[in-house]
Amino acid sequence: MLIFASMDFKNDLLLRAARGENIERYPVWLMRQAGRILPEYRAVRNSLSGFKELVETPALAAEVTIQPVDHLGVDAAIIFSDILVIPEAMGLEYQLIEKVGPRFEKTIKTEADLIKHAETDFNVEDRLGYVKEAIEITTKELNGRVPLIGFAGAPWTIFCYMIDGGGSKTFSESRKMIYQNPALAHELLGRITEVTIRYLKMQIKAGANLVQVFDSWAGILGNSQYKEFGLKYINKIADAINEVPVTIFAKGAYQAMPSLAQSNCNTLGMDWNMEVSEIRAMVGEDKTLQGNLDPCALYSTHSQIEQLTNNMLDSFKSKRHIVNLGHGVYPDIDPEKVKTFIKTVKNYEIKH
């Protein structure tokens, strides 16, 4: 049974849409909206040593979390953080290298590595208290203007980084492990899941009104493998969170959508390769869908963006929808183009 705490919001469209309640228009926000495209974000970011310092400085993380609400007019804020704070808290430090991405000097290869670099016996607030503090500051500053989204990486995606040590086109080391040592893979996935549940509950206690689980690398596994090494652990997280609505975004996992629809979540995110009508037919009316304009559509002209956005909105045959991109907004997108996208959504009249 889901128990949602009530809170007065000036704009609660996102939460109503997630819960399947009546909405007067579709809510809209963007993945990776907190930063990247905004000059206000870059001014803050450039005053620091790097991305990690920004993540770990609560007052500044809160500031850039709120910037898209102020400057873009989105219907929700999402806390400025990173999915890789979880492996770091567990004992596997990472670095974010400019124009390269995340890099782990050490990786998990053996059972002995689990002891050193995949700890679970620690207080999450002790190691990730900066995220808690950022959420508390953001909640106070937002003062009920819009809901605040908390998030974490899905266990499979975090596993990929902990095994391969960085981004990859194939994550062959991670996939090799599930064939060669599935017991070790399950042990690590279980540990990640345990810490992630505690982390998300910390975020909710601090003030997050909805949480999203990002499975960025879901699409690299076959359907049966994803059920075994991905979905099983996502379900444990979804089953454990009943305080606020839960969104699952499994990028590229088209074949798994019918199984994901059985998860104990409120909303399923779609990437831009998924047809809204097909996913709605798979999922039915029991779940809200989120997405799914191609991020590259925002490189179009303003009039084209308006047309493409309206085409997408026309494809919705249900009020159970939250508008977003099919992945994070790209850093070189013109913020004015993003505003056109958001304005088009806000001006759209729901026809059913």
Coordinates of C-alpha atoms in Angstrom, one line a residue:
M1 CA 0.0 0.0 0.0
L2 CA 1.3 3.4 -1.0
I3 CA 1.2 6.1 1.7
F4 CA 1.8 9.6 0.3
A5 CA 2.3 12.5 2.8
S6 CA 0.2 15.5 2.0
M7 CA 1.8 18.9 1.5
D8 CA 0.5 22.1 0.2
F9 CA 2.1 23.1 -3.1
K10 CA 1.5 26.1 -5.3
N11 CA 2.0 23.7 -8.2
D12 CA 1.5 20.0 -7.6
L13 CA 0.8 18.9 -11.2
L14 CA 3.7 16.5 -11.2
L15 CA 2.5 14.7 -8.1
R16 CA -1.1 14.5 -9.3
A17 CA 0.0 13.1 -12.7
A18 CA 2.2 10.5 -11.0
R19 CA -0.6 9.4 -8.8
G20 CA -3.1 9.2 -11.7
E21 CA -5.2 12.1 -10.4
N22 CA -6.9 14.7 -12.5
I23 CA -4.7 17.4 -14.1
E24 CA -5.6 20.5 -16.0
R25 CA -2.5 20.3 -18.2
Y26 CA 0.5 18.0 -18.5
P27 CA 3.4 18.8 -16.1
V28 CA 6.9 19.2 -17.7
W29 CA 10.5 19.0 -16.5
L30 CA 13.8 17.9 -18.0
M31 CA 16.3 15.4 -17.0
R32 CA 19.7 17.2 -16.4
Q33 CA 17.8 20.5 -16.2
A34 CA 19.9 21.5 -13.1
G35 CA 22.9 22.9 -14.9
R36 CA 24.5 22.3 -18.3
I37 CA 22.5 24.6 -20.4
L38 CA 22.1 27.6 -18.0
P39 CA 24.6 30.4 -17.9
E40 CA 23.6 30.9 -14.3
Y41 CA 24.8 27.3 -13.6
R42 CA 28.1 27.8 -15.4
A43 CA 28.8 30.9 -13.4
V44 CA 28.5 28.8 -10.2
R45 CA 30.3 25.8 -11.6
N46 CA 33.3 27.9 -12.9
S47 CA 33.9 29.3 -9.4
L48 CA 34.7 25.8 -8.1
S49 CA 37.4 23.2 -8.7
G50 CA 35.0 20.9 -10.5
F51 CA 31.6 19.1 -10.7
K52 CA 32.2 17.0 -7.5
E53 CA 32.9 20.1 -5.4
L54 CA 29.5 21.5 -6.5
V55 CA 27.7 18.2 -5.7
E56 CA 29.3 18.2 -2.2
T57 CA 28.6 21.8 -1.4
P58 CA 25.0 21.8 -0.2
A59 CA 24.2 25.6 -0.5
L60 CA 25.5 25.7 -4.1
A61 CA 23.9 22.4 -5.0
A62 CA 20.6 23.8 -3.8
E63 CA 21.1 27.0 -5.7
V64 CA 21.6 25.2 -9.1
T65 CA 18.7 22.9 -8.3
I66 CA 16.4 25.9 -8.1
Q67 CA 17.7 27.7 -11.2
P68 CA 15.6 25.8 -13.8
V69 CA 12.5 26.6 -11.8
D70 CA 13.4 30.3 -11.9
H71 CA 14.7 30.6 -15.4
L72 CA 12.9 27.8 -17.4
G73 CA 9.6 27.6 -15.6
V74 CA 9.6 23.8 -15.1
D75 CA 7.0 22.1 -12.9
A76 CA 9.5 20.3 -10.7
A77 CA 13.1 20.7 -9.4
I78 CA 15.4 17.7 -9.3
I79 CA 18.2 17.8 -6.7
F80 CA 21.6 18.5 -8.2
S81 CA 23.8 15.4 -7.5
D82 CA 25.2 12.4 -9.3
I83 CA 24.4 8.7 -9.3
L84 CA 28.0 7.8 -8.5
V85 CA 27.8 9.1 -5.0
I86 CA 26.6 5.6 -4.0
P87 CA 29.7 3.6 -5.1
E88 CA 31.9 6.3 -3.5
A89 CA 30.0 6.0 -0.2
M90 CA 30.5 2.2 -0.4
G91 CA 34.3 2.7 -0.7
L92 CA 35.0 3.1 -4.4
E93 CA 36.1 6.6 -5.2
Y94 CA 35.6 8.1 -8.6
Q95 CA 36.8 11.2 -10.5
L96 CA 34.9 13.1 -13.1
I97 CA 37.3 14.0 -15.9
E98 CA 36.4 16.9 -18.1
K99 CA 35.2 15.7 -21.6
V100 CA 35.9 12.1 -20.6
G101 CA 33.5 11.3 -17.9
P102 CA 33.6 9.3 -14.6
R103 CA 36.7 7.1 -13.9
F104 CA 37.2 4.7 -11.1
E105 CA 40.9 3.9 -10.3
K106 CA 39.9 0.6 -8.7
T107 CA 37.1 -1.8 -9.7
I108 CA 35.4 -4.8 -8.3
K109 CA 36.8 -8.1 -9.7
T110 CA 36.8 -10.6 -6.8
E111 CA 35.1 -11.4 -3.5
A112 CA 38.0 -9.7 -1.7
D113 CA 37.2 -6.5 -3.5
L114 CA 33.7 -6.5 -2.1
I115 CA 35.1 -6.3 1.4
K116 CA 37.3 -3.3 0.6
H117 CA 35.1 -1.4 -1.9
A118 CA 31.5 -2.5 -1.5
E119 CA 30.7 -1.8 2.1
T120 CA 27.2 -1.7 3.4
D121 CA 27.8 -1.4 7.2
F122 CA 27.8 2.4 7.5
N123 CA 25.4 5.2 8.2
V124 CA 24.3 6.7 4.9
E125 CA 23.8 10.1 6.5
D126 CA 27.5 10.1 7.7
R127 CA 28.8 9.6 4.1
L128 CA 26.1 11.3 2.0
G129 CA 24.9 13.9 4.5
Y130 CA 25.8 16.7 1.9
V131 CA 22.9 15.4 -0.3
K132 CA 20.5 15.5 2.7
E133 CA 21.6 19.0 3.5
A134 CA 21.2 20.1 -0.1
I135 CA 17.6 18.7 -0.2
E136 CA 16.7 20.4 3.1
I137 CA 18.0 23.8 1.9
T138 CA 16.2 23.4 -1.5
T139 CA 12.9 22.4 0.2
K140 CA 13.1 25.5 2.4
E141 CA 14.0 27.8 -0.5
L142 CA 11.3 26.4 -2.9
N143 CA 8.7 26.9 -0.1
G144 CA 6.2 24.7 -1.9
R145 CA 6.5 26.4 -5.4
V146 CA 7.0 23.0 -7.1
P147 CA 7.8 19.5 -5.9
L148 CA 11.4 18.3 -5.5
I149 CA 12.6 15.1 -7.1
G150 CA 15.2 12.9 -5.5
F151 CA 17.1 10.2 -7.4
A152 CA 19.5 7.4 -7.5
G153 CA 21.1 5.1 -10.1
A154 CA 19.6 1.7 -10.5
P155 CA 21.7 -1.2 -9.2
W156 CA 22.6 -2.6 -12.6
T157 CA 23.8 0.8 -13.8
I158 CA 25.9 1.4 -10.7
F159 CA 27.2 -2.2 -11.0
C160 CA 28.4 -1.4 -14.5
Y161 CA 30.5 1.6 -13.3
M162 CA 31.9 -0.4 -10.3
I163 CA 33.0 -3.3 -12.6
D164 CA 34.1 -1.5 -15.8
G165 CA 35.5 1.5 -14.0
G166 CA 33.9 4.2 -16.3
G167 CA 31.6 4.7 -19.2
S168 CA 31.7 2.1 -22.0
K169 CA 29.9 1.3 -25.2
T170 CA 29.6 -2.4 -24.3
F171 CA 30.3 -2.8 -20.5
S172 CA 31.8 -6.1 -21.5
E173 CA 33.5 -6.5 -18.1
S174 CA 30.2 -6.2 -16.3
R175 CA 28.5 -8.6 -18.8
K176 CA 31.4 -11.0 -18.5
M177 CA 30.9 -11.2 -14.8
I178 CA 27.3 -12.2 -15.0
Y179 CA 28.3 -15.2 -17.1
Q180 CA 31.5 -16.1 -15.3
N181 CA 30.6 -15.3 -11.7
P182 CA 26.9 -14.7 -11.3
A183 CA 27.1 -15.3 -7.5
L184 CA 29.5 -12.4 -7.1
A185 CA 27.4 -10.3 -9.4
H186 CA 24.2 -10.9 -7.4
E187 CA 26.1 -10.2 -4.1
L188 CA 27.3 -6.8 -5.4
L189 CA 23.9 -6.0 -6.8
G190 CA 22.3 -6.8 -3.5
R191 CA 24.7 -4.6 -1.7
I192 CA 24.1 -1.7 -4.0
T193 CA 20.3 -2.2 -3.6
E194 CA 20.5 -2.2 0.1
V195 CA 22.5 1.1 0.3
T196 CA 20.3 2.7 -2.4
I197 CA 17.1 2.0 -0.5
R198 CA 18.6 3.7 2.6
Y199 CA 19.9 6.6 0.5
L200 CA 16.5 7.2 -1.1
K201 CA 14.7 7.1 2.2
M202 CA 17.2 9.6 3.5
Q203 CA 16.3 11.9 0.6
I204 CA 12.6 11.5 1.3
K205 CA 13.0 12.2 5.0
A206 CA 15.0 15.4 4.0
G207 CA 12.2 16.6 1.8
A208 CA 12.1 14.8 -1.7
N209 CA 8.5 14.6 -2.9
L210 CA 9.1 12.0 -5.6
V211 CA 12.1 9.8 -6.4
Q212 CA 13.4 8.5 -9.7
V213 CA 15.6 5.5 -10.3
F214 CA 17.8 5.9 -13.4
D215 CA 18.8 2.7 -15.2
S216 CA 20.9 4.3 -17.9
W217 CA 22.5 1.0 -19.1
A218 CA 19.4 -1.2 -19.0
G219 CA 19.4 -1.5 -22.8
I220 CA 22.7 -3.4 -23.0
L221 CA 21.2 -6.5 -21.5
G222 CA 19.0 -9.1 -23.2
N223 CA 15.5 -9.3 -21.8
S224 CA 16.0 -12.5 -19.7
Q225 CA 19.3 -11.1 -18.3
Y226 CA 17.7 -7.8 -17.5
K227 CA 14.9 -9.6 -15.5
E228 CA 17.6 -11.4 -13.5
F229 CA 20.3 -8.8 -13.0
G230 CA 18.3 -5.5 -13.4
L231 CA 14.6 -5.7 -12.8
K232 CA 14.9 -8.0 -9.7
Y233 CA 16.8 -5.3 -7.9
I234 CA 14.7 -2.4 -9.1
N235 CA 11.6 -4.2 -7.8
K236 CA 13.3 -4.4 -4.4
I237 CA 13.8 -0.7 -4.4
A238 CA 10.2 0.1 -5.6
D239 CA 8.7 -2.3 -3.0
A240 CA 10.7 -0.6 -0.2
I241 CA 9.6 3.0 -1.1
N242 CA 6.0 3.8 -0.2
E243 CA 6.3 7.3 1.2
V244 CA 6.4 9.1 -2.1
P245 CA 5.7 8.3 -5.8
V246 CA 8.4 6.3 -7.6
T247 CA 9.6 6.7 -11.2
I248 CA 11.6 4.1 -13.0
F249 CA 13.6 5.1 -16.1
A250 CA 15.1 2.1 -17.8
K251 CA 16.8 3.5 -20.9
G252 CA 16.7 1.2 -24.0
A253 CA 14.8 -1.5 -22.2
Y254 CA 11.9 -1.7 -24.7
Q255 CA 11.4 -5.5 -24.3
A256 CA 11.3 -5.2 -20.5
M257 CA 8.5 -2.6 -20.5
P258 CA 5.7 -5.1 -19.9
S259 CA 7.7 -6.5 -16.9
L260 CA 8.5 -3.0 -15.7
A261 CA 4.8 -2.2 -15.8
Q262 CA 4.3 -4.9 -13.1
S263 CA 6.8 -3.0 -10.8
N264 CA 5.5 -1.3 -7.7
C265 CA 6.1 2.2 -9.2
N266 CA 3.9 5.0 -10.3
T267 CA 5.7 6.2 -13.4
L268 CA 7.7 4.6 -16.2
G269 CA 10.1 6.8 -18.1
M270 CA 10.4 6.3 -21.9
D271 CA 13.4 7.1 -24.1
W272 CA 12.9 8.8 -27.5
N273 CA 13.1 5.4 -29.4
M274 CA 9.8 4.3 -27.8
E275 CA 6.5 4.9 -29.4
V276 CA 4.1 6.3 -26.8
S277 CA 1.0 4.4 -28.2
E278 CA 2.9 1.1 -28.1
I279 CA 4.1 1.6 -24.5
R280 CA 0.7 2.7 -23.4
A281 CA -0.8 -0.5 -24.9
M282 CA 1.8 -2.6 -23.0
V283 CA 1.3 -0.7 -19.7
G284 CA -2.4 0.1 -19.7
E285 CA -3.8 2.9 -17.5
D286 CA -2.2 1.7 -14.2
K287 CA 1.0 3.6 -14.7
T288 CA 1.9 7.2 -15.6
L289 CA 4.3 7.5 -18.5
Q290 CA 7.1 10.1 -18.7
G291 CA 8.9 11.4 -21.7
N292 CA 9.8 11.3 -24.5
L293 CA 10.9 14.0 -27.0
D294 CA 14.2 13.4 -28.7
P295 CA 16.7 15.7 -26.9
C296 CA 18.1 16.6 -30.4
A297 CA 14.7 18.0 -31.4
L298 CA 15.7 21.0 -29.4
Y299 CA 18.4 21.8 -32.0
S300 CA 15.5 22.6 -34.4
T301 CA 14.0 26.0 -35.0
H302 CA 11.5 27.4 -32.5
S303 CA 8.6 26.7 -34.8
Q304 CA 9.8 23.2 -35.5
I305 CA 10.2 22.5 -31.7
E306 CA 6.6 23.7 -31.2
Q307 CA 5.3 21.4 -34.0
L308 CA 7.3 18.4 -32.8
T309 CA 6.2 19.0 -29.2
N310 CA 2.6 19.3 -30.2
N311 CA 2.9 16.1 -32.3
M312 CA 4.2 14.3 -29.2
L313 CA 1.4 15.7 -27.0
D314 CA -1.2 14.6 -29.6
S315 CA 0.1 11.1 -29.3
F316 CA -0.9 10.9 -25.7
K317 CA -4.3 9.2 -25.2
S318 CA -4.3 9.5 -21.5
K319 CA -3.9 12.1 -18.7
R320 CA -1.4 9.8 -17.0
H321 CA 1.6 11.5 -18.6
I322 CA 4.5 13.7 -17.4
V323 CA 6.3 15.5 -20.3
N324 CA 10.1 15.2 -20.5
L325 CA 12.8 14.5 -23.0
G326 CA 13.7 10.9 -23.9
H327 CA 17.1 11.5 -22.1
G328 CA 18.9 14.4 -20.5
V329 CA 19.1 17.8 -22.1
Y330 CA 22.4 18.2 -24.0
P331 CA 24.7 20.9 -22.7
D332 CA 24.9 23.0 -25.9
I333 CA 21.2 23.4 -26.3
D334 CA 20.0 27.0 -26.4
P335 CA 18.0 27.7 -23.2
E336 CA 15.5 29.7 -25.3
K337 CA 14.7 26.6 -27.3
V338 CA 14.1 24.8 -24.0
K339 CA 11.7 27.6 -23.0
T340 CA 9.8 27.1 -26.3
F341 CA 9.4 23.4 -25.5
I342 CA 8.2 24.1 -22.0
K343 CA 5.8 26.9 -23.1
T344 CA 4.3 24.7 -25.8
V345 CA 3.6 22.0 -23.2
K346 CA 2.0 24.6 -20.9
N347 CA -0.2 26.0 -23.7
Y348 CA -1.4 22.6 -24.9
E349 CA -5.0 21.8 -24.2
I350 CA -5.7 18.2 -23.1
K351 CA -8.3 16.8 -25.5
H352 CA -9.5 13.8 -23.5

